[in-house]
PDB file of C-alpha atoms in Angstrom:
ATOM      1  CA  UNK L   1      45.804  99.246-113.680  1.00 46.00           C
ATOM      2  CA  UNK L   2      46.747  95.871-112.182  1.00 48.00           C
ATOM      3  CA  UNK L   3      45.394  96.908-108.784  1.00 49.00           C
ATOM      4  CA  UNK L   4      42.065  97.852-110.314  1.00 49.00           C
ATOM      5  CA  UNK L   5      41.808  94.641-112.316  1.00 55.00           C
ATOM      6  CA  UNK L   6      42.891  92.380-109.467  1.00 57.00           C
ATOM      7  CA  UNK L   7      39.604  92.341-107.505  1.00 59.00           C
ATOM      8  CA  UNK L   8      37.560  92.170-110.706  1.00 58.00           C
ATOM      9  CA  UNK L   9      39.610  89.246-112.026  1.00 64.00           C
ATOM     10  CA  UNK L  10      39.308  87.464-108.674  1.00 69.00           C
ATOM     11  CA  UNK L  11      35.582  88.052-108.661  1.00 75.00           C
ATOM     12  CA  UNK L  12      35.217  86.583-112.152  1.00 79.00           C
ATOM     13  CA  UNK L  13      37.173  83.531-111.084  1.00 81.00           C
ATOM     14  CA  UNK L  14      34.922  83.122-108.039  1.00 81.00           C
ATOM     15  CA  UNK L  15      31.826  83.361-110.226  1.00 83.00           C
ATOM     16  CA  UNK L  16      33.177  80.671-112.550  1.00 85.00           C
ATOM     17  CA  UNK L  17      33.926  78.375-109.621  1.00 87.00           C
ATOM     18  CA  UNK L  18      30.484  78.909-108.137  1.00 87.00           C
ATOM     19  CA  UNK L  19      28.771  78.191-111.450  1.00 87.00           C
ATOM     20  CA  UNK L  20      30.936  75.096-111.854  1.00 90.00           C
ATOM     21  CA  UNK L  21      29.973  73.926-108.361  1.00 89.00           C
ATOM     22  CA  UNK L  22      26.268  74.310-109.138  1.00 88.00           C
ATOM     23  CA  UNK L  23      26.835  72.450-112.399  1.00 90.00           C
ATOM     24  CA  UNK L  24      28.482  69.615-110.469  1.00 91.00           C
ATOM     25  CA  UNK L  25      25.441  69.553-108.181  1.00 90.00           C
ATOM     26  CA  UNK L  26      23.177  69.122-111.205  1.00 90.00           C
ATOM     27  CA  UNK L  27      25.377  66.339-112.610  1.00 91.00           C
ATOM     28  CA  UNK L  28      25.291  64.555-109.249  1.00 89.00           C
ATOM     29  CA  UNK L  29      21.492  64.803-109.183  1.00 89.00           C
ATOM     30  CA  UNK L  30      21.245  63.456-112.728  1.00 91.00           C
ATOM     31  CA  UNK L  31      23.604  60.625-111.795  1.00 89.00           C
ATOM     32  CA  UNK L  32      21.413  59.769-108.798  1.00 88.00           C
ATOM     33  CA  UNK L  33      18.269  59.652-110.976  1.00 87.00           C
ATOM     34  CA  UNK L  34      19.938  57.552-113.687  1.00 89.00           C
ATOM     35  CA  UNK L  35      21.461  55.127-111.168  1.00 87.00           C
ATOM     36  CA  UNK L  36      18.123  54.634-109.449  1.00 84.00           C
ATOM     37  CA  UNK L  37      16.370  54.067-112.785  1.00 82.00           C
ATOM     38  CA  UNK L  38      18.932  51.405-113.778  1.00 84.00           C
ATOM     39  CA  UNK L  39      18.552  49.342-110.633  1.00 77.00           C
ATOM     40  CA  UNK L  40      19.631  51.457-107.698  1.00 74.00           C
ATOM     41  CA  UNK L  41      23.182  50.381-106.785  1.00 82.00           C
ATOM     42  CA  UNK L  42      23.419  51.700-103.234  1.00 84.00           C
ATOM     43  CA  UNK L  43      27.096  52.693-103.455  1.00 87.00           C
ATOM     44  CA  UNK L  44      26.588  54.697-106.650  1.00 87.00           C
ATOM     45  CA  UNK L  45      23.427  56.271-105.244  1.00 86.00           C
ATOM     46  CA  UNK L  46      25.333  57.459-102.188  1.00 88.00           C
ATOM     47  CA  UNK L  47      28.267  58.767-104.227  1.00 91.00           C
ATOM     48  CA  UNK L  48      26.108  60.675-106.707  1.00 90.00           C
ATOM     49  CA  UNK L  49      23.941  62.190-103.973  1.00 87.00           C
ATOM     50  CA  UNK L  50      27.052  63.169-102.013  1.00 91.00           C
ATOM     51  CA  UNK L  51      28.521  64.871-105.094  1.00 92.00           C
ATOM     52  CA  UNK L  52      25.268  66.778-105.642  1.00 90.00           C
ATOM     53  CA  UNK L  53      25.105  68.119-102.087  1.00 91.00           C
ATOM     54  CA  UNK L  54      28.862  68.794-101.978  1.00 92.00           C
ATOM     55  CA  UNK L  55      28.648  70.910-105.142  1.00 89.00           C
ATOM     56  CA  UNK L  56      25.663  72.800-103.785  1.00 89.00           C
ATOM     57  CA  UNK L  57      27.343  73.386-100.423  1.00 91.00           C
ATOM     58  CA  UNK L  58      30.603  74.603-101.978  1.00 89.00           C
ATOM     59  CA  UNK L  59      28.783  76.944-104.341  1.00 86.00           C
ATOM     60  CA  UNK L  60      26.743  78.529-101.555  1.00 86.00           C
ATOM     61  CA  UNK L  61      29.773  78.840 -99.288  1.00 88.00           C
ATOM     62  CA  UNK L  62      31.899  80.439-102.008  1.00 86.00           C
ATOM     63  CA  UNK L  63      29.065  82.765-102.951  1.00 81.00           C
ATOM     64  CA  UNK L  64      28.711  84.013 -99.391  1.00 77.00           C
ATOM     65  CA  UNK L  65      32.459  84.274 -98.838  1.00 80.00           C
ATOM     66  CA  UNK L  66      33.623  85.855-102.101  1.00 77.00           C
ATOM     67  CA  UNK L  67      30.695  87.848-103.463  1.00 75.00           C
ATOM     68  CA  UNK L  68      28.656  89.080-100.521  1.00 72.00           C
ATOM     69  CA  UNK L  69      29.907  91.926 -98.318  1.00 67.00           C
ATOM     70  CA  UNK L  70      31.959  90.732 -95.371  1.00 66.00           C
ATOM     71  CA  UNK L  71      33.481  92.318 -92.313  1.00 62.00           C
ATOM     72  CA  UNK L  72      32.229  94.196 -89.275  1.00 63.00           C
ATOM     73  CA  UNK L  73      30.139  97.309 -89.665  1.00 63.00           C
ATOM     74  CA  UNK L  74      28.872  99.960 -87.304  1.00 66.00           C
ATOM     75  CA  UNK L  75      25.747 101.721 -88.353  1.00 65.00           C
ATOM     76  CA  UNK L  76      23.699 104.269 -86.570  1.00 67.00           C
ATOM     77  CA  UNK L  77      20.130 103.426 -85.812  1.00 64.00           C
ATOM     78  CA  UNK L  78      18.220 104.054 -89.038  1.00 60.00           C
ATOM     79  CA  UNK L  79      15.286 106.339 -89.259  1.00 61.00           C
ATOM     80  CA  UNK L  80      11.888 104.797 -88.863  1.00 58.00           C
ATOM     81  CA  UNK L  81      11.070 105.681 -92.435  1.00 61.00           C
ATOM     82  CA  UNK L  82      13.777 105.758 -95.093  1.00 59.00           C
ATOM     83  CA  UNK L  83      13.696 108.638 -97.544  1.00 65.00           C
ATOM     84  CA  UNK L  84      12.258 107.761-100.977  1.00 69.00           C
ATOM     85  CA  UNK L  85      15.629 108.334-102.634  1.00 65.00           C
ATOM     86  CA  UNK L  86      17.311 105.838-100.325  1.00 65.00           C
ATOM     87  CA  UNK L  87      14.633 103.228-100.969  1.00 64.00           C
ATOM     88  CA  UNK L  88      15.084 103.666-104.715  1.00 63.00           C
ATOM     89  CA  UNK L  89      18.837 103.252-104.441  1.00 61.00           C
ATOM     90  CA  UNK L  90      18.434 100.093-102.335  1.00 61.00           C
ATOM     91  CA  UNK L  91      15.982  98.568-104.804  1.00 61.00           C
ATOM     92  CA  UNK L  92      18.304  99.397-107.674  1.00 61.00           C
ATOM     93  CA  UNK L  93      21.255  97.819-105.871  1.00 57.00           C
ATOM     94  CA  UNK L  94      19.366  94.621-105.110  1.00 56.00           C
ATOM     95  CA  UNK L  95      17.790  94.231-108.545  1.00 59.00           C
ATOM     96  CA  UNK L  96      20.529  95.601-110.763  1.00 57.00           C
ATOM     97  CA  UNK L  97      23.048  93.582-112.805  1.00 55.00           C
ATOM     98  CA  UNK L  98      25.687  93.851-110.067  1.00 55.00           C
ATOM     99  CA  UNK L  99      23.367  92.659-107.301  1.00 57.00           C
ATOM    100  CA  UNK L 100      24.990  89.963-105.131  1.00 55.00           C
ATOM    101  CA  UNK L 101      21.823  87.910-105.563  1.00 54.00           C
ATOM    102  CA  UNK L 102      21.551  88.056-109.335  1.00 54.00           C
ATOM    103  CA  UNK L 103      25.136  88.584-110.375  1.00 56.00           C
ATOM    104  CA  UNK L 104      26.137  86.881-113.621  1.00 53.00           C
ATOM    105  CA  UNK L 105      23.200  84.473-113.580  1.00 64.00           C
ATOM    106  CA  UNK L 106      24.230  82.759-110.349  1.00 71.00           C
ATOM    107  CA  UNK L 107      20.683  82.791-109.007  1.00 72.00           C
ATOM    108  CA  UNK L 108      19.529  80.854-112.062  1.00 74.00           C
ATOM    109  CA  UNK L 109      22.307  78.294-111.616  1.00 77.00           C
ATOM    110  CA  UNK L 110      21.442  77.989-107.934  1.00 78.00           C
ATOM    111  CA  UNK L 111      17.796  77.338-108.750  1.00 82.00           C
ATOM    112  CA  UNK L 112      18.768  74.757-111.384  1.00 82.00           C
ATOM    113  CA  UNK L 113      21.039  72.975-108.916  1.00 80.00           C
ATOM    114  CA  UNK L 114      18.470  72.911-106.113  1.00 83.00           C
ATOM    115  CA  UNK L 115      15.669  72.004-108.527  1.00 85.00           C
ATOM    116  CA  UNK L 116      17.598  69.111-110.081  1.00 86.00           C
ATOM    117  CA  UNK L 117      18.349  67.662-106.636  1.00 84.00           C
ATOM    118  CA  UNK L 118      14.686  68.025-105.688  1.00 85.00           C
ATOM    119  CA  UNK L 119      13.555  66.267-108.867  1.00 84.00           C
ATOM    120  CA  UNK L 120      16.125  63.494-108.383  1.00 83.00           C
ATOM    121  CA  UNK L 121      14.875  62.871-104.857  1.00 80.00           C
ATOM    122  CA  UNK L 122      11.396  62.276-106.272  1.00 81.00           C
ATOM    123  CA  UNK L 123      12.588  59.190-108.155  1.00 77.00           C
ATOM    124  CA  UNK L 124      12.625  56.905-105.070  1.00 77.00           C
ATOM    125  CA  UNK L 125       8.891  57.597-104.708  1.00 72.00           C
ATOM    126  CA  UNK L 126       8.494  55.081-107.517  1.00 69.00           C
ATOM    127  CA  UNK L 127       9.343  52.355-105.011  1.00 68.00           C
ATOM    128  CA  UNK L 128       6.282  53.325-102.964  1.00 64.00           C
ATOM    129  CA  UNK L 129       3.885  53.240-105.907  1.00 64.00           C
ATOM    130  CA  UNK L 130       2.639  50.136-107.683  1.00 57.00           C
ATOM    131  CA  UNK L 131       2.436  51.452-111.263  1.00 57.00           C
ATOM    132  CA  UNK L 132       0.055  48.605-112.160  1.00 57.00           C
ATOM    133  CA  UNK L 133       2.279  46.067-110.415  1.00 62.00           C
ATOM    134  CA  UNK L 134       0.947  43.931-107.550  1.00 63.00           C
ATOM    135  CA  UNK L 135       1.172  45.554-104.154  1.00 63.00           C
ATOM    136  CA  UNK L 136       3.675  44.083-101.646  1.00 63.00           C
ATOM    137  CA  UNK L 137       1.031  42.069 -99.781  1.00 66.00           C
ATOM    138  CA  UNK L 138      -0.176  40.487-103.023  1.00 70.00           C
ATOM    139  CA  UNK L 139       3.410  39.666-103.970  1.00 70.00           C
ATOM    140  CA  UNK L 140       3.917  37.949-100.602  1.00 72.00           C
ATOM    141  CA  UNK L 141       0.754  35.896-101.007  1.00 77.00           C
ATOM    142  CA  UNK L 142       1.669  34.464-104.408  1.00 84.00           C
ATOM    143  CA  UNK L 143       4.720  32.757-105.911  1.00 90.00           C
ATOM    144  CA  UNK L 144       5.852  31.862-109.434  1.00 92.00           C
ATOM    145  CA  UNK L 145       3.893  28.602-109.368  1.00 95.00           C
ATOM    146  CA  UNK L 146       1.093  28.845-111.916  1.00 95.00           C
ATOM    147  CA  UNK L 147      -0.962  26.308-113.865  1.00 96.00           C
ATOM    148  CA  UNK L 148       1.264  24.572-116.401  1.00 95.00           C
ATOM    149  CA  UNK L 149       4.616  25.593-114.888  1.00 96.00           C
ATOM    150  CA  UNK L 150       6.986  22.653-115.096  1.00 97.00           C
ATOM    151  CA  UNK L 151       8.771  21.326-112.008  1.00 97.00           C
ATOM    152  CA  UNK L 152      12.554  21.344-112.384  1.00 96.00           C
ATOM    153  CA  UNK L 153      15.514  20.651-110.135  1.00 96.00           C
ATOM    154  CA  UNK L 154      17.513  23.606-108.742  1.00 94.00           C
ATOM    155  CA  UNK L 155      19.909  22.963-111.634  1.00 94.00           C
ATOM    156  CA  UNK L 156      17.077  23.370-114.141  1.00 94.00           C
ATOM    157  CA  UNK L 157      16.474  19.717-115.099  1.00 95.00           C
ATOM    158  CA  UNK L 158      12.784  18.853-115.681  1.00 96.00           C
ATOM    159  CA  UNK L 159      11.425  16.265-113.254  1.00 96.00           C
ATOM    160  CA  UNK L 160       9.359  13.232-114.232  1.00 95.00           C
ATOM    161  CA  UNK L 161       7.106  11.288-111.909  1.00 93.00           C
ATOM    162  CA  UNK L 162       9.514   8.339-112.108  1.00 92.00           C
ATOM    163  CA  UNK L 163      12.383  10.522-110.871  1.00 93.00           C
ATOM    164  CA  UNK L 164      10.914  10.646-107.365  1.00 93.00           C
ATOM    165  CA  UNK L 165      12.436   7.838-105.316  1.00 89.00           C
ATOM    166  CA  UNK L 166      10.605   5.897-102.588  1.00 86.00           C
ATOM    167  CA  UNK L 167      13.025   6.721 -99.742  1.00 85.00           C
ATOM    168  CA  UNK L 168      13.993  10.350-100.240  1.00 90.00           C
ATOM    169  CA  UNK L 169      12.613  13.695-101.301  1.00 94.00           C
ATOM    170  CA  UNK L 170      13.184  15.572-104.536  1.00 95.00           C
ATOM    171  CA  UNK L 171      13.603  19.329-104.255  1.00 96.00           C
ATOM    172  CA  UNK L 172      12.000  21.245-107.116  1.00 97.00           C
ATOM    173  CA  UNK L 173      11.538  24.840-108.242  1.00 97.00           C
ATOM    174  CA  UNK L 174       9.385  26.455-110.942  1.00 96.00           C
ATOM    175  CA  UNK L 175      10.941  26.452-114.399  1.00 96.00           C
ATOM    176  CA  UNK L 176      12.363  29.880-115.190  1.00 93.00           C
ATOM    177  CA  UNK L 177      12.359  30.924-111.521  1.00 93.00           C
ATOM    178  CA  UNK L 178      15.079  28.751-110.043  1.00 89.00           C
ATOM    179  CA  UNK L 179      16.336  31.568-107.792  1.00 89.00           C
ATOM    180  CA  UNK L 180      13.005  32.641-106.271  1.00 90.00           C
ATOM    181  CA  UNK L 181      13.411  32.341-102.518  1.00 89.00           C
ATOM    182  CA  UNK L 182       9.738  31.634-101.803  1.00 91.00           C
ATOM    183  CA  UNK L 183       9.202  28.973-104.482  1.00 94.00           C
ATOM    184  CA  UNK L 184      11.241  25.855-103.491  1.00 96.00           C
ATOM    185  CA  UNK L 185       9.144  22.760-102.900  1.00 97.00           C
ATOM    186  CA  UNK L 186       9.809  19.076-102.411  1.00 97.00           C
ATOM    187  CA  UNK L 187       8.300  15.910-103.858  1.00 97.00           C
ATOM    188  CA  UNK L 188       7.861  12.752-101.852  1.00 96.00           C
ATOM    189  CA  UNK L 189       6.183   9.376-102.292  1.00 95.00           C
ATOM    190  CA  UNK L 190       3.678   8.452 -99.606  1.00 95.00           C
ATOM    191  CA  UNK L 191       1.826   5.209 -98.971  1.00 93.00           C
ATOM    192  CA  UNK L 192      -1.845   6.084 -99.701  1.00 92.00           C
ATOM    193  CA  UNK L 193      -2.979   3.512 -97.110  1.00 92.00           C
ATOM    194  CA  UNK L 194      -1.108   5.323 -94.334  1.00 93.00           C
ATOM    195  CA  UNK L 195      -2.604   8.731 -95.059  1.00 94.00           C
ATOM    196  CA  UNK L 196      -4.691   9.950 -92.130  1.00 94.00           C
ATOM    197  CA  UNK L 197      -5.652  13.103 -93.994  1.00 94.00           C
ATOM    198  CA  UNK L 198      -5.782  13.578 -97.735  1.00 94.00           C
ATOM    199  CA  UNK L 199      -3.484  16.305 -99.084  1.00 95.00           C
ATOM    200  CA  UNK L 200      -5.424  19.508 -99.651  1.00 94.00           C
ATOM    201  CA  UNK L 201      -3.436  20.097-102.844  1.00 95.00           C
ATOM    202  CA  UNK L 202      -4.097  16.603-104.126  1.00 94.00           C
ATOM    203  CA  UNK L 203      -1.488  14.168-105.406  1.00 93.00           C
ATOM    204  CA  UNK L 204      -0.167  12.645-108.601  1.00 94.00           C
ATOM    205  CA  UNK L 205      -0.446   8.933-107.914  1.00 92.00           C
ATOM    206  CA  UNK L 206       1.407   8.449-104.657  1.00 94.00           C
ATOM    207  CA  UNK L 207       3.554  11.599-105.080  1.00 96.00           C
ATOM    208  CA  UNK L 208       2.741  14.800-103.198  1.00 97.00           C
ATOM    209  CA  UNK L 209       4.405  18.213-103.177  1.00 97.00           C
ATOM    210  CA  UNK L 210       4.832  20.697-100.342  1.00 97.00           C
ATOM    211  CA  UNK L 211       6.670  23.965 -99.748  1.00 96.00           C
ATOM    212  CA  UNK L 212      10.243  23.479 -98.590  1.00 96.00           C
ATOM    213  CA  UNK L 213      10.065  26.486 -96.244  1.00 96.00           C
ATOM    214  CA  UNK L 214       9.247  26.007 -92.594  1.00 95.00           C
ATOM    215  CA  UNK L 215       6.198  27.981 -91.502  1.00 94.00           C
ATOM    216  CA  UNK L 216       7.962  29.131 -88.338  1.00 92.00           C
ATOM    217  CA  UNK L 217      10.962  31.118 -89.604  1.00 90.00           C
ATOM    218  CA  UNK L 218      11.298  30.133 -93.256  1.00 91.00           C
ATOM    219  CA  UNK L 219      14.193  27.675 -92.911  1.00 94.00           C
ATOM    220  CA  UNK L 220      14.368  24.740 -95.370  1.00 94.00           C
ATOM    221  CA  UNK L 221      12.764  21.614 -93.909  1.00 94.00           C
ATOM    222  CA  UNK L 222      15.109  19.320 -95.804  1.00 83.00           C
ATOM    223  CA  UNK L 223      15.394  16.490 -93.242  1.00 92.00           C
ATOM    224  CA  UNK L 224      13.095  13.605 -94.212  1.00 94.00           C
ATOM    225  CA  UNK L 225      12.356  10.693 -91.900  1.00 92.00           C
ATOM    226  CA  UNK L 226      11.058   8.041 -94.266  1.00 90.00           C
ATOM    227  CA  UNK L 227       9.873   5.541 -91.651  1.00 91.00           C
ATOM    228  CA  UNK L 228       7.479   8.026 -90.061  1.00 93.00           C
ATOM    229  CA  UNK L 229       6.870  10.226 -93.123  1.00 94.00           C
ATOM    230  CA  UNK L 230       7.918  13.314 -91.218  1.00 95.00           C
ATOM    231  CA  UNK L 231       9.797  16.425 -92.301  1.00 96.00           C
ATOM    232  CA  UNK L 232      12.097  18.037 -89.768  1.00 95.00           C
ATOM    233  CA  UNK L 233      13.356  21.606 -89.654  1.00 95.00           C
ATOM    234  CA  UNK L 234      16.989  21.761 -88.448  1.00 93.00           C
ATOM    235  CA  UNK L 235      16.744  25.402 -87.337  1.00 92.00           C
ATOM    236  CA  UNK L 236      14.225  25.168 -84.480  1.00 91.00           C
ATOM    237  CA  UNK L 237      13.257  21.477 -84.519  1.00 92.00           C
ATOM    238  CA  UNK L 238       9.765  21.843 -85.921  1.00 95.00           C
ATOM    239  CA  UNK L 239       8.312  18.585 -87.249  1.00 96.00           C
ATOM    240  CA  UNK L 240       5.567  18.040 -89.834  1.00 97.00           C
ATOM    241  CA  UNK L 241       3.564  14.857 -90.362  1.00 97.00           C
ATOM    242  CA  UNK L 242       3.155  14.278 -94.103  1.00 96.00           C
ATOM    243  CA  UNK L 243       0.536  11.592 -93.484  1.00 96.00           C
ATOM    244  CA  UNK L 244      -1.613  14.337 -91.946  1.00 96.00           C
ATOM    245  CA  UNK L 245      -1.195  16.824 -94.769  1.00 96.00           C
ATOM    246  CA  UNK L 246       2.106  18.168 -93.343  1.00 96.00           C
ATOM    247  CA  UNK L 247       0.490  19.286 -90.079  1.00 96.00           C
ATOM    248  CA  UNK L 248       2.944  20.524 -87.396  1.00 96.00           C
ATOM    249  CA  UNK L 249       3.392  18.045 -84.572  1.00 95.00           C
ATOM    250  CA  UNK L 250       6.439  19.436 -82.731  1.00 94.00           C
ATOM    251  CA  UNK L 251       8.434  22.605 -82.353  1.00 92.00           C
ATOM    252  CA  UNK L 252       7.366  26.234 -82.651  1.00 93.00           C
ATOM    253  CA  UNK L 253       5.713  25.967 -86.085  1.00 92.00           C
ATOM    254  CA  UNK L 254       1.947  26.376 -85.795  1.00 90.00           C
ATOM    255  CA  UNK L 255       0.890  26.067 -89.424  1.00 93.00           C
ATOM    256  CA  UNK L 256       1.044  23.172 -91.859  1.00 95.00           C
ATOM    257  CA  UNK L 257       3.379  23.224 -94.826  1.00 96.00           C
ATOM    258  CA  UNK L 258       1.537  24.644 -97.849  1.00 96.00           C
ATOM    259  CA  UNK L 259       0.773  22.025-100.476  1.00 96.00           C
ATOM    260  CA  UNK L 260       1.540  22.376-104.174  1.00 97.00           C
ATOM    261  CA  UNK L 261      -1.021  20.930-106.616  1.00 97.00           C
ATOM    262  CA  UNK L 262       0.738  18.931-109.337  1.00 97.00           C
ATOM    263  CA  UNK L 263      -0.105  16.811-112.365  1.00 96.00           C
ATOM    264  CA  UNK L 264       1.663  14.714-114.983  1.00 95.00           C
ATOM    265  CA  UNK L 265       1.660  16.019-118.556  1.00 94.00           C
ATOM    266  CA  UNK L 266       1.527  13.944-121.752  1.00 92.00           C
ATOM    267  CA  UNK L 267       5.316  13.590-121.802  1.00 92.00           C
ATOM    268  CA  UNK L 268       5.517  12.322-118.228  1.00 92.00           C
ATOM    269  CA  UNK L 269       6.831  15.556-116.742  1.00 96.00           C
ATOM    270  CA  UNK L 270       5.403  17.035-113.572  1.00 97.00           C
ATOM    271  CA  UNK L 271       3.686  20.410-113.813  1.00 97.00           C
ATOM    272  CA  UNK L 272       1.959  22.629-111.293  1.00 97.00           C
ATOM    273  CA  UNK L 273      -1.805  23.021-111.345  1.00 96.00           C
ATOM    274  CA  UNK L 274      -1.617  26.281-109.430  1.00 95.00           C
ATOM    275  CA  UNK L 275       0.064  28.055-106.548  1.00 95.00           C
ATOM    276  CA  UNK L 276       0.608  26.788-103.003  1.00 95.00           C
ATOM    277  CA  UNK L 277      -2.530  26.218-100.956  1.00 94.00           C
ATOM    278  CA  UNK L 278      -1.383  29.024 -98.618  1.00 91.00           C
ATOM    279  CA  UNK L 279       1.504  31.523 -98.608  1.00 90.00           C
ATOM    280  CA  UNK L 280       4.823  29.774 -97.975  1.00 92.00           C
ATOM    281  CA  UNK L 281       7.364  30.567 -95.308  1.00 89.00           C
ATOM    282  CA  UNK L 282       7.178  32.256 -91.951  1.00 86.00           C
ATOM    283  CA  UNK L 283       3.684  32.985 -90.654  1.00 70.00           C
ATOM    284  CA  UNK L 284       4.380  36.425 -89.163  1.00 57.00           C
ATOM    285  CA  UNK L 285       1.733  38.229 -91.255  1.00 54.00           C
ATOM    286  CA  UNK L 286      -1.967  37.669 -91.795  1.00 53.00           C
ATOM    287  CA  UNK L 287      -3.235  35.013 -94.154  1.00 47.00           C
ATOM    288  CA  UNK L 288      -6.589  34.888 -95.914  1.00 47.00           C
TER     289      UNK L 288
END
């Protein structure tokens, strides 16, 4: 009796392990989809996808090793046309309850595992679709500066017109977007009589605002030469003449620093009147 039950018991155990492996594959696929939906941590995405494929691979390998016929066989060349009785027996063997393809619902579990992985892999397609959000080019062309947005320091302190000193610059960012990499700007006081070109973005009294990002490679142009009213980029030595509307006068930069239109509100705080006059940062893509 034990000899007869041994293979059957082993087969049942193999079926349970295979079903468990396909279940693990489904859980890994669900984990991948959930992780992507919550923000897409790359480590968790890789782990969950690895678990899904590992479960699927183990299940298929165990299925082929433990449930399908194995070993070497020698068979005479079959007849060109099998007898009807033989065809019926073959169809019954392949479609019956003990078929290696449909045994104990394994085919259904396999399809669920493969299908769940396929559905999970569709989730990243969301990154390629806008879903009513601006397309990437539109996002690059515009920043968080909008009419009425208050100018604040990187620490979040609102800036008044009187806070801008005569010999240095004041770095500012849009309120509520202090960490946006494309939004930093600087304020500086210029002598209106020395201006050779009026700022395209206008000015608030003798204070003007420009993007802090160099138009060559996007480095901060935080070196101000007050005597010549020039901004210098320490990365590749580009120089911009603020008296000529921040036009490039040296170095590899070929485009002027974008201006930021500003105004003073009723409480004396500086606010933006709109976005930069042109996209900020490196000029490696087309501009309108």
